[in-house]
Amino acid sequence: MSSATLALAKALIARPSVTPDDAGCQALLAERLAAVGFHNEALRFDDVDNLWSVHGEGGPLLVFAGHTDVVPTGDAKQWRFPPFEPTEADGYLYGRGAADMKGSLAAMTVAAERFAQKHPNHPGRLAFLITSDEEGDAYNGTTRVVDTLVERGEKIDWAVVGEPSSTHTVGDVIKNGRRGSMLGYLTVKGIQGHVAYPHLASNPVHRVAPAIADLSTEVWDNGNDFFPPTSFQIANFNSGTGATNVIPGEAHIVFSFRFSTEVTAEQLQQRTRAMLDKHELEYDLRFEVKGQPFLTERGALVQAATQAVQDVMGFETELSTAGGTSDGRFIAPTGAQVVELGPVNATIHKVDECVAVADLEQLTELYLAVMENLLI
């Protein structure tokens, strides 16, 4: 097989596209896609670059979605190789974004090139939705592009998100849904005072502790056949003035819900407030819903993706909704079927992020098979 995917992955990794800087990645992809007949449209919102690229005329729309931005490298001296100097070693390609998700973008692009050359007049349409704001706040990335498409009356039928979904071997896991994600920003108020005179103060840490115990042990739901039970986790807890003899006046807590389809964000908010009220706390609470849960049940897209794994890899894949969020949460509410299929996720966001070179070639074949299963 050609090493076109490997070469493109290296070219993308060499561009230091830390969120929201695209660093020229989308221009490179757009040039490659235009050469095989794709129509490119750059959609920039504030400081975020987005690419919408389409091949074909009319009929059902298959979208491959991904992001060019990467997380910061941390101390580059901790890396085996410089993080933005793509390096092959021991059968792996090292560099920030190798697995998340420049390797996927390279495989998607090469697969699309082969597809367009092999089927220039294919039924339906094949498109790319690429953003530089997936690892960040994600306010001006995929969600803004989807809003733009909806305003135009554009309907996405199927979307394949190239996030690193695999666990041990490429294709061993396909994500056909994701849990919802919601943050809570809680400030519990007390009365500041001297630790030697607690009767003249009110310690917000002491007061909120029983409520946290209740929240952390609450059974929010029991999950279902597709989702694990909803979980509550404290992410940050800050209080105190820095002095050792001062009772703090406030406690600041950030918590996270990852929730199933058995409960809504509104229900979680109501139940949380009720539990806080039970403990007679004085507090301020703000919620931020980062994404609603979604599920793509067995249908055309799941069949196309699972068949691709069977044909290319020779084994039966596992469908899963585990893990964090992805930009699929912005596409699924439009009614599109959405799956995530990408490389092994063992090194994502880590020092020495890498992807097996052989996996890049297999991923290219998987994406090509999905395209042909749905559009040919």
Short mmCIF file of C-alpha atoms in Angstrom, two decimals:
data_model
loop_
_atom_site.label_atom_id
_atom_site.label_comp_id
_atom_site.label_asym_id
_atom_site.label_seq_id
_atom_site.Cartn_x
_atom_site.Cartn_y
_atom_site.Cartn_z
CA MET A 1 0.00 0.00 0.00
CA SER A 2 1.12 3.56 -0.68
CA SER A 3 2.64 5.55 2.19
CA ALA A 4 0.52 8.58 1.26
CA THR A 5 -1.27 8.50 4.61
CA LEU A 6 1.96 8.42 6.58
CA ALA A 7 3.42 11.31 4.57
CA LEU A 8 0.32 13.45 5.07
CA ALA A 9 0.20 12.65 8.79
CA LYS A 10 3.80 13.81 9.12
CA ALA A 11 3.04 17.04 7.28
CA LEU A 12 0.12 17.76 9.60
CA ILE A 13 2.04 16.93 12.81
CA ALA A 14 4.83 19.29 11.73
CA ARG A 15 2.36 22.19 11.96
CA PRO A 16 2.11 23.27 15.66
CA SER A 17 -1.66 23.74 15.68
CA VAL A 18 -2.35 24.18 19.39
CA THR A 19 -5.98 25.22 19.97
CA PRO A 20 -7.32 27.32 18.33
CA ASP A 21 -4.44 27.84 15.88
CA ASP A 22 -4.87 25.77 12.74
CA ALA A 23 -1.31 26.55 11.63
CA GLY A 24 -2.11 25.88 7.97
CA CYS A 25 -3.39 22.33 8.39
CA GLN A 26 -6.77 22.98 6.80
CA ALA A 27 -5.21 24.74 3.82
CA LEU A 28 -3.11 21.64 3.22
CA LEU A 29 -6.15 19.37 3.43
CA ALA A 30 -8.26 21.67 1.26
CA GLU A 31 -5.59 21.68 -1.44
CA ARG A 32 -5.49 17.89 -1.48
CA LEU A 33 -9.27 17.59 -1.59
CA ALA A 34 -9.70 20.25 -4.29
CA ALA A 35 -7.32 18.33 -6.51
CA VAL A 36 -9.82 15.44 -6.68
CA GLY A 37 -12.92 17.56 -7.19
CA PHE A 38 -14.03 18.66 -3.72
CA HIS A 39 -15.57 22.12 -3.33
CA ASN A 40 -13.99 23.87 -0.34
CA GLU A 41 -15.47 26.56 1.87
CA ALA A 42 -13.53 28.21 4.68
CA LEU A 43 -15.75 29.18 7.61
CA ARG A 44 -13.93 31.30 10.18
CA PHE A 45 -15.70 32.30 13.37
CA ASP A 46 -13.75 34.63 15.66
CA ASP A 47 -10.30 33.05 16.00
CA VAL A 48 -11.34 29.57 14.85
CA ASP A 49 -10.80 28.12 11.37
CA ASN A 50 -13.27 25.60 9.97
CA LEU A 51 -13.35 23.77 6.66
CA TRP A 52 -16.47 22.50 4.90
CA SER A 53 -15.61 20.49 1.78
CA VAL A 54 -18.06 18.58 -0.45
CA HIS A 55 -17.78 16.12 -3.34
CA GLY A 56 -20.80 15.04 -5.40
CA GLU A 57 -24.20 16.43 -6.29
CA GLY A 58 -27.45 15.69 -4.47
CA GLY A 59 -28.56 12.63 -2.56
CA PRO A 60 -27.67 11.48 0.97
CA LEU A 61 -24.75 13.21 2.68
CA LEU A 62 -21.90 11.34 4.39
CA VAL A 63 -19.63 13.58 6.49
CA PHE A 64 -16.21 12.81 7.89
CA ALA A 65 -15.59 15.09 10.86
CA GLY A 66 -12.43 15.93 12.73
CA HIS A 67 -10.16 18.59 14.17
CA THR A 68 -6.74 19.98 13.32
CA ASP A 69 -6.08 21.48 16.77
CA VAL A 70 -4.07 19.65 19.40
CA VAL A 71 -3.53 20.04 23.14
CA PRO A 72 -0.34 21.71 24.42
CA THR A 73 2.75 19.52 24.60
CA GLY A 74 3.80 20.38 28.14
CA ASP A 75 7.55 20.31 28.73
CA ALA A 76 8.98 19.33 25.35
CA LYS A 77 12.13 18.08 27.09
CA GLN A 78 10.05 15.22 28.53
CA TRP A 79 9.37 13.90 25.02
CA ARG A 80 11.45 11.19 23.41
CA PHE A 81 11.38 13.22 20.20
CA PRO A 82 10.44 16.90 19.65
CA PRO A 83 6.60 16.89 19.65
CA PHE A 84 6.23 18.84 16.40
CA GLU A 85 8.98 16.96 14.55
CA PRO A 86 7.18 13.80 13.36
CA THR A 87 9.49 10.87 13.93
CA GLU A 88 9.24 7.20 12.99
CA ALA A 89 10.69 4.75 15.50
CA ASP A 90 10.03 1.09 16.24
CA GLY A 91 7.05 0.99 13.89
CA TYR A 92 5.37 4.05 15.43
CA LEU A 93 4.91 7.64 14.34
CA TYR A 94 5.59 10.03 17.23
CA GLY A 95 4.33 13.60 17.56
CA ARG A 96 1.61 15.69 19.14
CA GLY A 97 -1.63 14.87 17.34
CA ALA A 98 -0.41 11.57 15.90
CA ALA A 99 -3.39 9.75 17.45
CA ASP A 100 -5.64 12.70 18.29
CA MET A 101 -6.29 13.25 15.52
CA LYS A 102 -3.97 14.12 12.68
CA GLY A 103 -3.45 10.47 11.85
CA SER A 104 -7.20 10.14 11.34
CA LEU A 105 -7.34 13.29 9.21
CA ALA A 106 -4.59 11.96 6.98
CA ALA A 107 -6.35 8.60 6.63
CA MET A 108 -9.70 10.27 5.87
CA THR A 109 -8.16 12.51 3.24
CA VAL A 110 -6.25 9.76 1.45
CA ALA A 111 -9.32 7.53 1.57
CA ALA A 112 -11.40 10.34 0.04
CA GLU A 113 -8.81 10.87 -2.68
CA ARG A 114 -8.94 7.20 -3.62
CA PHE A 115 -12.72 7.16 -3.43
CA ALA A 116 -13.16 10.21 -5.66
CA GLN A 117 -10.68 8.90 -8.21
CA LYS A 118 -12.30 5.46 -8.25
CA HIS A 119 -15.91 6.71 -8.18
CA PRO A 120 -15.90 10.24 -9.69
CA ASN A 121 -19.65 10.17 -10.34
CA HIS A 122 -20.73 8.38 -7.16
CA PRO A 123 -24.29 8.65 -5.84
CA GLY A 124 -24.84 10.98 -2.89
CA ARG A 125 -22.31 13.39 -1.45
CA LEU A 126 -19.11 12.97 0.55
CA ALA A 127 -18.06 15.85 2.79
CA PHE A 128 -15.50 16.94 5.38
CA LEU A 129 -16.22 19.06 8.45
CA ILE A 130 -12.91 20.07 10.03
CA THR A 131 -12.39 22.52 12.91
CA SER A 132 -9.50 23.97 14.90
CA ASP A 133 -11.56 24.28 18.11
CA GLU A 134 -12.31 20.79 19.41
CA GLU A 135 -9.75 20.62 22.20
CA GLY A 136 -10.70 24.07 23.50
CA ASP A 137 -14.00 25.72 24.38
CA ALA A 138 -15.56 24.44 21.12
CA TYR A 139 -17.86 27.46 20.85
CA ASN A 140 -16.77 28.51 17.34
CA GLY A 141 -15.99 25.17 15.78
CA THR A 142 -18.19 22.27 14.74
CA THR A 143 -21.25 23.65 16.51
CA ARG A 144 -21.09 26.90 14.50
CA VAL A 145 -20.60 25.03 11.23
CA VAL A 146 -23.56 22.77 12.02
CA ASP A 147 -25.69 25.82 12.81
CA THR A 148 -24.69 27.33 9.46
CA LEU A 149 -25.60 24.14 7.60
CA VAL A 150 -28.96 23.94 9.37
CA GLU A 151 -29.70 27.56 8.40
CA ARG A 152 -29.02 26.62 4.78
CA GLY A 153 -31.35 23.63 4.99
CA GLU A 154 -28.45 21.19 4.68
CA LYS A 155 -29.14 17.74 6.15
CA ILE A 156 -26.33 15.44 7.28
CA ASP A 157 -27.42 11.81 7.01
CA TRP A 158 -24.32 10.07 8.35
CA ALA A 159 -21.24 11.33 10.18
CA VAL A 160 -18.01 9.49 10.96
CA VAL A 161 -15.93 11.28 13.60
CA GLY A 162 -12.27 10.29 13.48
CA GLU A 163 -11.64 10.43 17.22
CA PRO A 164 -9.34 7.70 18.58
CA SER A 165 -12.00 5.16 19.52
CA SER A 166 -9.95 1.97 19.47
CA THR A 167 -8.60 0.28 22.60
CA HIS A 168 -6.04 -2.33 21.55
CA THR A 169 -6.34 -2.69 17.78
CA VAL A 170 -7.69 -0.35 15.13
CA GLY A 171 -11.41 -0.97 14.78
CA ASP A 172 -11.86 -3.08 17.91
CA VAL A 173 -14.22 -0.42 19.30
CA ILE A 174 -16.64 1.88 17.50
CA LYS A 175 -18.34 4.58 19.55
CA ASN A 176 -22.00 4.74 18.53
CA GLY A 177 -22.98 7.23 21.19
CA ARG A 178 -21.70 9.36 24.03
CA ARG A 179 -22.85 10.25 27.49
CA GLY A 180 -24.03 13.76 28.20
CA SER A 181 -21.64 16.13 29.93
CA MET A 182 -22.56 18.90 32.37
CA LEU A 183 -20.47 21.04 34.71
CA GLY A 184 -21.64 22.66 37.92
CA TYR A 185 -19.98 25.74 39.42
CA LEU A 186 -20.90 25.92 43.12
CA THR A 187 -20.00 28.61 45.65
CA VAL A 188 -20.98 27.85 49.24
CA LYS A 189 -21.03 30.87 51.52
CA GLY A 190 -19.98 30.98 55.14
CA ILE A 191 -18.63 33.58 57.56
CA GLN A 192 -14.90 34.20 57.72
CA GLY A 193 -13.30 34.23 61.15
CA HIS A 194 -10.46 33.15 63.42
CA VAL A 195 -9.95 29.41 63.83
CA ALA A 196 -9.75 29.94 67.61
CA TYR A 197 -13.26 31.42 67.68
CA PRO A 198 -15.37 29.11 65.51
CA HIS A 199 -18.58 30.24 67.25
CA LEU A 200 -18.10 33.64 65.61
CA ALA A 201 -17.70 32.15 62.12
CA SER A 202 -19.35 29.62 59.80
CA ASN A 203 -17.04 27.25 57.95
CA PRO A 204 -18.40 26.62 54.42
CA VAL A 205 -16.15 23.57 53.98
CA HIS A 206 -17.64 21.90 57.03
CA ARG A 207 -21.15 22.86 55.99
CA VAL A 208 -20.88 21.56 52.42
CA ALA A 209 -19.12 18.30 53.30
CA PRO A 210 -22.32 16.34 54.14
CA ALA A 211 -23.92 17.57 50.92
CA ILE A 212 -20.92 16.40 48.90
CA ALA A 213 -21.17 13.01 50.57
CA ASP A 214 -24.81 12.78 49.54
CA LEU A 215 -24.13 13.92 45.98
CA SER A 216 -21.23 11.53 45.51
CA THR A 217 -23.17 8.49 46.76
CA GLU A 218 -26.50 9.29 45.08
CA VAL A 219 -27.77 6.75 42.54
CA TRP A 220 -28.80 9.09 39.76
CA ASP A 221 -29.95 6.25 37.50
CA ASN A 222 -29.05 2.66 36.70
CA GLY A 223 -28.01 3.22 33.11
CA ASN A 224 -29.37 1.00 30.35
CA ASP A 225 -28.24 -1.45 27.69
CA PHE A 226 -26.19 1.25 25.97
CA PHE A 227 -25.02 3.57 28.77
CA PRO A 228 -23.45 3.06 32.21
CA PRO A 229 -25.11 4.77 35.19
CA THR A 230 -24.77 8.53 35.48
CA SER A 231 -21.72 9.61 37.47
CA PHE A 232 -21.00 12.64 39.66
CA GLN A 233 -17.40 13.74 40.28
CA ILE A 234 -15.78 16.68 42.04
CA ALA A 235 -13.21 18.20 39.67
CA ASN A 236 -11.99 21.16 41.75
CA PHE A 237 -12.41 22.28 45.37
CA ASN A 238 -10.89 25.56 46.53
CA SER A 239 -11.23 27.42 49.80
CA GLY A 240 -9.20 29.37 52.33
CA THR A 241 -7.07 32.50 52.35
CA GLY A 242 -3.73 30.76 52.50
CA ALA A 243 -3.39 31.45 56.20
CA THR A 244 -3.56 28.63 58.72
CA ASN A 245 -5.52 30.55 61.34
CA VAL A 246 -8.45 31.78 59.23
CA ILE A 247 -11.80 30.05 58.73
CA PRO A 248 -12.67 30.65 55.06
CA GLY A 249 -15.68 32.67 54.04
CA GLU A 250 -16.42 30.73 50.85
CA ALA A 251 -15.84 27.34 49.27
CA HIS A 252 -15.66 27.05 45.49
CA ILE A 253 -16.45 23.70 43.89
CA VAL A 254 -16.55 22.54 40.28
CA PHE A 255 -18.26 19.21 39.66
CA SER A 256 -19.04 17.15 36.62
CA PHE A 257 -21.93 14.94 35.58
CA ARG A 258 -21.53 12.34 32.82
CA PHE A 259 -25.09 11.25 32.26
CA SER A 260 -27.02 8.61 30.37
CA THR A 261 -30.25 8.88 28.40
CA GLU A 262 -32.14 7.74 31.51
CA VAL A 263 -32.04 11.24 32.99
CA THR A 264 -32.06 14.79 31.58
CA ALA A 265 -29.77 17.68 32.39
CA GLU A 266 -32.74 19.56 33.84
CA GLN A 267 -33.59 16.68 36.17
CA LEU A 268 -30.00 16.50 37.39
CA GLN A 269 -30.00 20.22 38.06
CA GLN A 270 -33.25 20.04 40.02
CA ARG A 271 -32.12 17.08 42.11
CA THR A 272 -28.78 18.71 42.85
CA ARG A 273 -30.40 21.90 44.08
CA ALA A 274 -32.84 19.91 46.21
CA MET A 275 -29.99 18.06 47.90
CA LEU A 276 -28.12 21.30 48.59
CA ASP A 277 -31.29 22.91 49.95
CA LYS A 278 -31.83 19.94 52.26
CA HIS A 279 -28.59 20.86 53.99
CA GLU A 280 -29.73 24.48 54.37
CA LEU A 281 -26.73 25.90 52.56
CA GLU A 282 -26.36 29.44 51.35
CA TYR A 283 -24.96 29.05 47.87
CA ASP A 284 -24.73 30.18 44.27
CA LEU A 285 -24.86 27.52 41.57
CA ARG A 286 -24.42 27.74 37.82
CA PHE A 287 -24.65 24.82 35.39
CA GLU A 288 -23.05 24.48 31.96
CA VAL A 289 -24.31 21.71 29.69
CA LYS A 290 -21.37 20.72 27.48
CA GLY A 291 -23.26 18.11 25.48
CA GLN A 292 -26.41 16.02 25.48
CA PRO A 293 -26.20 12.23 25.34
CA PHE A 294 -26.77 10.65 21.96
CA LEU A 295 -27.08 7.14 20.59
CA THR A 296 -26.94 5.83 17.05
CA GLU A 297 -28.69 2.48 17.05
CA ARG A 298 -28.08 -0.19 14.45
CA GLY A 299 -28.90 1.16 11.02
CA ALA A 300 -27.17 2.08 7.78
CA LEU A 301 -24.15 3.81 9.34
CA VAL A 302 -23.49 1.27 12.09
CA GLN A 303 -23.87 -1.51 9.54
CA ALA A 304 -21.46 0.19 7.13
CA ALA A 305 -18.85 0.74 9.85
CA THR A 306 -19.08 -2.71 11.44
CA GLN A 307 -18.96 -4.36 8.02
CA ALA A 308 -15.88 -2.31 7.14
CA VAL A 309 -14.11 -3.59 10.25
CA GLN A 310 -15.10 -7.15 9.45
CA ASP A 311 -13.89 -6.87 5.84
CA VAL A 312 -10.65 -4.97 6.48
CA MET A 313 -9.59 -6.23 9.91
CA GLY A 314 -11.23 -9.64 9.91
CA PHE A 315 -12.94 -9.44 13.28
CA GLU A 316 -16.20 -8.24 14.78
CA THR A 317 -16.06 -4.84 16.45
CA GLU A 318 -17.56 -3.76 19.77
CA LEU A 319 -20.06 -0.90 19.97
CA SER A 320 -19.52 1.40 22.95
CA THR A 321 -20.66 4.71 24.43
CA ALA A 322 -17.85 4.95 27.00
CA GLY A 323 -15.35 7.76 27.29
CA GLY A 324 -15.55 11.53 27.13
CA THR A 325 -17.24 13.87 24.71
CA SER A 326 -16.55 14.56 21.06
CA ASP A 327 -17.87 16.91 18.40
CA GLY A 328 -20.36 14.21 17.51
CA ARG A 329 -22.51 15.81 20.23
CA PHE A 330 -23.06 18.80 17.93
CA ILE A 331 -23.97 16.73 14.87
CA ALA A 332 -26.27 14.10 16.38
CA PRO A 333 -29.02 16.57 17.48
CA THR A 334 -29.68 17.37 13.81
CA GLY A 335 -30.96 13.83 13.34
CA ALA A 336 -27.77 12.49 11.78
CA GLN A 337 -26.50 9.00 12.51
CA VAL A 338 -23.06 9.40 14.14
CA VAL A 339 -20.23 7.00 14.95
CA GLU A 340 -16.63 7.49 16.02
CA LEU A 341 -13.97 5.35 14.41
CA GLY A 342 -10.30 6.06 14.80
CA PRO A 343 -6.90 4.82 16.01
CA VAL A 344 -5.88 3.39 19.38
CA ASN A 345 -6.32 5.95 22.15
CA ALA A 346 -3.64 4.74 24.59
CA THR A 347 -1.31 7.75 24.17
CA ILE A 348 -3.68 10.63 23.46
CA HIS A 349 -2.88 13.87 25.35
CA LYS A 350 0.23 12.19 26.76
CA VAL A 351 3.95 12.79 26.45
CA ASP A 352 5.28 10.74 23.50
CA GLU A 353 1.89 10.54 21.78
CA CYS A 354 2.17 8.09 18.92
CA VAL A 355 0.30 5.90 16.47
CA ALA A 356 1.39 2.65 14.83
CA VAL A 357 2.37 3.25 11.21
CA ALA A 358 0.54 0.10 10.17
CA ASP A 359 -2.60 1.39 11.87
CA LEU A 360 -2.64 4.46 9.64
CA GLU A 361 -2.82 2.30 6.54
CA GLN A 362 -5.53 0.08 8.02
CA LEU A 363 -7.53 3.13 9.08
CA THR A 364 -7.36 4.47 5.52
CA GLU A 365 -8.81 1.20 4.24
CA LEU A 366 -11.53 1.29 6.89
CA TYR A 367 -12.62 4.80 5.93
CA LEU A 368 -12.61 3.91 2.25
CA ALA A 369 -14.75 0.84 2.97
CA VAL A 370 -17.29 2.97 4.91
CA MET A 371 -17.50 5.39 1.98
CA GLU A 372 -18.13 2.60 -0.48
CA ASN A 373 -20.57 0.77 1.80
CA LEU A 374 -22.77 3.85 2.09
CA LEU A 375 -22.41 5.63 -1.26
CA ILE A 376 -21.79 2.90 -3.84
#
